[in-house]
Coordinates of C-alpha atoms in Angstrom, one line a residue:
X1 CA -70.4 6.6 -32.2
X2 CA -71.2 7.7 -35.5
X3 CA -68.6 7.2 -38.5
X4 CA -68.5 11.2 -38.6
X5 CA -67.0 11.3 -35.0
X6 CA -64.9 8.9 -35.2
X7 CA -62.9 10.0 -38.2
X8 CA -63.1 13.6 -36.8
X9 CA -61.6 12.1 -33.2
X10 CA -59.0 10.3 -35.2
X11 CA -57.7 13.0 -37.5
X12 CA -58.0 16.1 -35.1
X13 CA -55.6 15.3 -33.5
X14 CA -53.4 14.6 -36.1
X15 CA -54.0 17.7 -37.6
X16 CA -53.5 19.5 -34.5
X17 CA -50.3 17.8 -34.0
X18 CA -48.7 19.1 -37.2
X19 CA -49.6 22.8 -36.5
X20 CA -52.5 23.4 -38.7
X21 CA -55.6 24.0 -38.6
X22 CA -58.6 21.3 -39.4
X23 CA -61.1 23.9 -41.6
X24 CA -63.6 20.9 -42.4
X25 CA -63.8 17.2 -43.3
X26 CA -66.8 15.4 -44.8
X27 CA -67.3 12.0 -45.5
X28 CA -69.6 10.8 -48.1
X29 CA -69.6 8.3 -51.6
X30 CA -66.7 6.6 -50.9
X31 CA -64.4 9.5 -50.3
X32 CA -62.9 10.8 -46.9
X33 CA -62.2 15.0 -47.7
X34 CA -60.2 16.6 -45.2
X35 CA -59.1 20.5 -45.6
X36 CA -56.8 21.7 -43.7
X37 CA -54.6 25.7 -43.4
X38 CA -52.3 27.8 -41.6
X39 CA -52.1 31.3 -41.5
X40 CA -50.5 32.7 -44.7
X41 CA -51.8 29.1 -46.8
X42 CA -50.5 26.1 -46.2
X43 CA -47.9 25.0 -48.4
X44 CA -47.7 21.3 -50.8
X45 CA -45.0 19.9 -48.5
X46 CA -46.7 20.6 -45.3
X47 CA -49.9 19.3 -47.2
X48 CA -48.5 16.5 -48.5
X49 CA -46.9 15.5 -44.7
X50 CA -50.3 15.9 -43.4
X51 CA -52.0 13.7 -46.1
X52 CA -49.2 10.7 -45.1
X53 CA -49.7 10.8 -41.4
X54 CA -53.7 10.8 -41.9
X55 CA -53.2 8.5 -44.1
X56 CA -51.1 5.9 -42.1
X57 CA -53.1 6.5 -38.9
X58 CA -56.3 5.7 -41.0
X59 CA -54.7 2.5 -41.9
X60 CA -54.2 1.6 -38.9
X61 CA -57.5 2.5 -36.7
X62 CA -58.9 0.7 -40.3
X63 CA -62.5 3.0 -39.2
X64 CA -64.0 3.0 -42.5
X65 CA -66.2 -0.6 -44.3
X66 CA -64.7 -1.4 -47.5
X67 CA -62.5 0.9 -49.7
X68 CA -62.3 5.0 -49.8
X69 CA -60.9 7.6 -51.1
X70 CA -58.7 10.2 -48.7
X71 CA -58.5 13.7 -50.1
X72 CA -56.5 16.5 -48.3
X73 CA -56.5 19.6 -49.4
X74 CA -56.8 22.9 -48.4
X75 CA -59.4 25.6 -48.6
X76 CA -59.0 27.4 -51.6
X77 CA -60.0 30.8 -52.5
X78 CA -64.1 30.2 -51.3
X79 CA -63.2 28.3 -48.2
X80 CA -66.3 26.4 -46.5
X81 CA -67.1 28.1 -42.5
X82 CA -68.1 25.9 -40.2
X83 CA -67.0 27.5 -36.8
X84 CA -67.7 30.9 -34.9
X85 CA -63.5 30.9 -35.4
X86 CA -64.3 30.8 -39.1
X87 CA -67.2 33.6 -39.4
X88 CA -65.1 35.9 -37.3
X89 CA -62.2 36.0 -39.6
X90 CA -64.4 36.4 -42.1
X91 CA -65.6 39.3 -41.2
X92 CA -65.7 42.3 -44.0
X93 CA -66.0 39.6 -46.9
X94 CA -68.4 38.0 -48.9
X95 CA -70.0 34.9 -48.0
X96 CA -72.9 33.1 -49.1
X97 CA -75.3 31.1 -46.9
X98 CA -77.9 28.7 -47.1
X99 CA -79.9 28.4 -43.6
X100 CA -81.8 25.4 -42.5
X101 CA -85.3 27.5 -42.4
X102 CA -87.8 28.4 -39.5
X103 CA -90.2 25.4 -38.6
X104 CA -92.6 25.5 -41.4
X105 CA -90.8 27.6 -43.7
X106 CA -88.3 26.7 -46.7
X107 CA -84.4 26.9 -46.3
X108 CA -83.0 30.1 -48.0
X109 CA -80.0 31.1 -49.6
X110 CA -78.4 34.7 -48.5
X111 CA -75.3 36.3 -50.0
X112 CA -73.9 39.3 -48.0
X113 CA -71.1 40.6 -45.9
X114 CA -70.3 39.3 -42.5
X115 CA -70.4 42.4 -40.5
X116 CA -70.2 40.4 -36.9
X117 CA -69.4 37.5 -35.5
X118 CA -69.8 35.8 -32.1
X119 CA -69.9 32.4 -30.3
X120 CA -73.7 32.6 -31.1
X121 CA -74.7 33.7 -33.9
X122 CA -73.2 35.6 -37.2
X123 CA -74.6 38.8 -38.8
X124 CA -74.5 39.2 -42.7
X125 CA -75.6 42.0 -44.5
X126 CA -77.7 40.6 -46.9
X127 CA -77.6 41.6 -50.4
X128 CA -81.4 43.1 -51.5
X129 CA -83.2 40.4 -53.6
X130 CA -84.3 43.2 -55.5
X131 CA -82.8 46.4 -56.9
X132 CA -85.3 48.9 -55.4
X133 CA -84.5 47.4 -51.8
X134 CA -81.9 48.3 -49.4
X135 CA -79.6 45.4 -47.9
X136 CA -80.6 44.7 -44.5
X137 CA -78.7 42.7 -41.4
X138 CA -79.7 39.0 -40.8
X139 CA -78.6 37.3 -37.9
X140 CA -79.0 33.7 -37.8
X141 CA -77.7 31.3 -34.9
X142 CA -74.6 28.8 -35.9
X143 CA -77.2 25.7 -35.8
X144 CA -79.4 27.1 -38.5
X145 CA -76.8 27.6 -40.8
X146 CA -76.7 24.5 -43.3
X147 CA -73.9 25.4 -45.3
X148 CA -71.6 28.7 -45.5
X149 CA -68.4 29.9 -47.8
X150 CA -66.6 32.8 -48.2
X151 CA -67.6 34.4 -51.9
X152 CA -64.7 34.8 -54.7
X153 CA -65.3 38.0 -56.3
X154 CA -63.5 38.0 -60.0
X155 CA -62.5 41.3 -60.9
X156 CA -63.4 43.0 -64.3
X157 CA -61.6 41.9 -67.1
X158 CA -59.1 43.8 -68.5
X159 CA -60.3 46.5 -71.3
X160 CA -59.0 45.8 -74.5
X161 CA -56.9 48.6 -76.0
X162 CA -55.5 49.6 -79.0
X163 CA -52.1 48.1 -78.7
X164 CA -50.7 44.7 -79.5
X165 CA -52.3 41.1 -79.0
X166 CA -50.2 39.1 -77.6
X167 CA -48.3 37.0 -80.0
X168 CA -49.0 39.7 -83.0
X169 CA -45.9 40.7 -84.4
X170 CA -45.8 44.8 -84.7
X171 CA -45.9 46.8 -87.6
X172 CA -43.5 49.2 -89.1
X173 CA -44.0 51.9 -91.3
X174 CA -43.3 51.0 -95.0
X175 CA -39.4 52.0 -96.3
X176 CA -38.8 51.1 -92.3
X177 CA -35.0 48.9 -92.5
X178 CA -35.6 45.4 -91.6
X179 CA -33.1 44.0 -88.9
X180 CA -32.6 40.3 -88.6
X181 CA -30.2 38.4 -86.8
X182 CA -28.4 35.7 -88.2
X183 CA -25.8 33.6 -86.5
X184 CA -24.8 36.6 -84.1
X185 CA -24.6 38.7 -87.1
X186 CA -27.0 41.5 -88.4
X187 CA -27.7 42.6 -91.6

């Protein structure tokens, strides 16, 4: 059985048993990364509870040679999707995609908006590669996806106005009275 299945046999149910959800785990270089959630985040003490029994059952099945590195965490704001589960709730956002390419033909990377989602196959509307074009639908089957996450978007920083920096103390008019507080006492 490949090291992949094992650790993924081993840790499932762990994972499962503590009421969350196992969103991916990769093992590669030395390190063992496992992310886990629950609806509405998971929170550091539930993390950190997870990360001790994964960590004590590891110890004790001993499945990885020599020494590693176990890092539990969870998904963060661009979460990786790896399951029709995962494409469904992501439906409506951005994601970006890189598939594993027709026989013959190079891998590609598409950015878009998951517009459907089944045990098949996701849809994204993929952004044009140029600005004259219009975005069109790709559907690509689970096992020609490579990799997929769910796309961040920042949003516009904040104009700058004409009041205060912060930090700047503010200016009065000139012949303004000065106020300054002195032991509880002003003068």
């Amino acid at each position: 059985m490949p090291t992949s299945d094992r650790l993924l046999a081993l840790v499932a149910p762990i994972v499962s048993s503590a009421g969350v959800e196992l969103v991916d785990l990769e093992y590669g270089g030395g390190s063992l990364r496992v992310v886990v959630d629950e609806p509405g985040g998971i929170g550091t003490e539930r993390l950190g509870a997870v990360t001790v029994a994964i960590s004590r059952a590891l110890d004790a099945a001993d499945p990885l040679p020599g020494r590693y590195t176990l890092e539990v965490s969870s998904p963060g704001v661009e979460r990786p999707l790896r399951t029709p589960e995962h494409f469904r709730r992501a439906v409506g956002q951005r994601v970006t995609l890189r598939d594993t390419g027709a026989e013959g033909s190079p891998s590609r990377r598409i950015v878009g908006v998951v517009v459907a989602a089944d045990d098949e196959a996701v849809t994204v509307r993929a952004d044009p590669e140029r600005p004259t074009e219009e975005p069109s639908d790709v559907r690509l089957h689970y096992d020609r996806i490579d990799r997929a996450r769910s796309v961040f978007e920042w949003g516009p920083a904040p104009k700058p106005g004409k009041g205060s920096k912060p930090g700047a103390a503010k200016r009065r008019p000139s012949g303004a009275p000065t106020t300054r507080a002195t032991r509880g006492a002003t003068t």
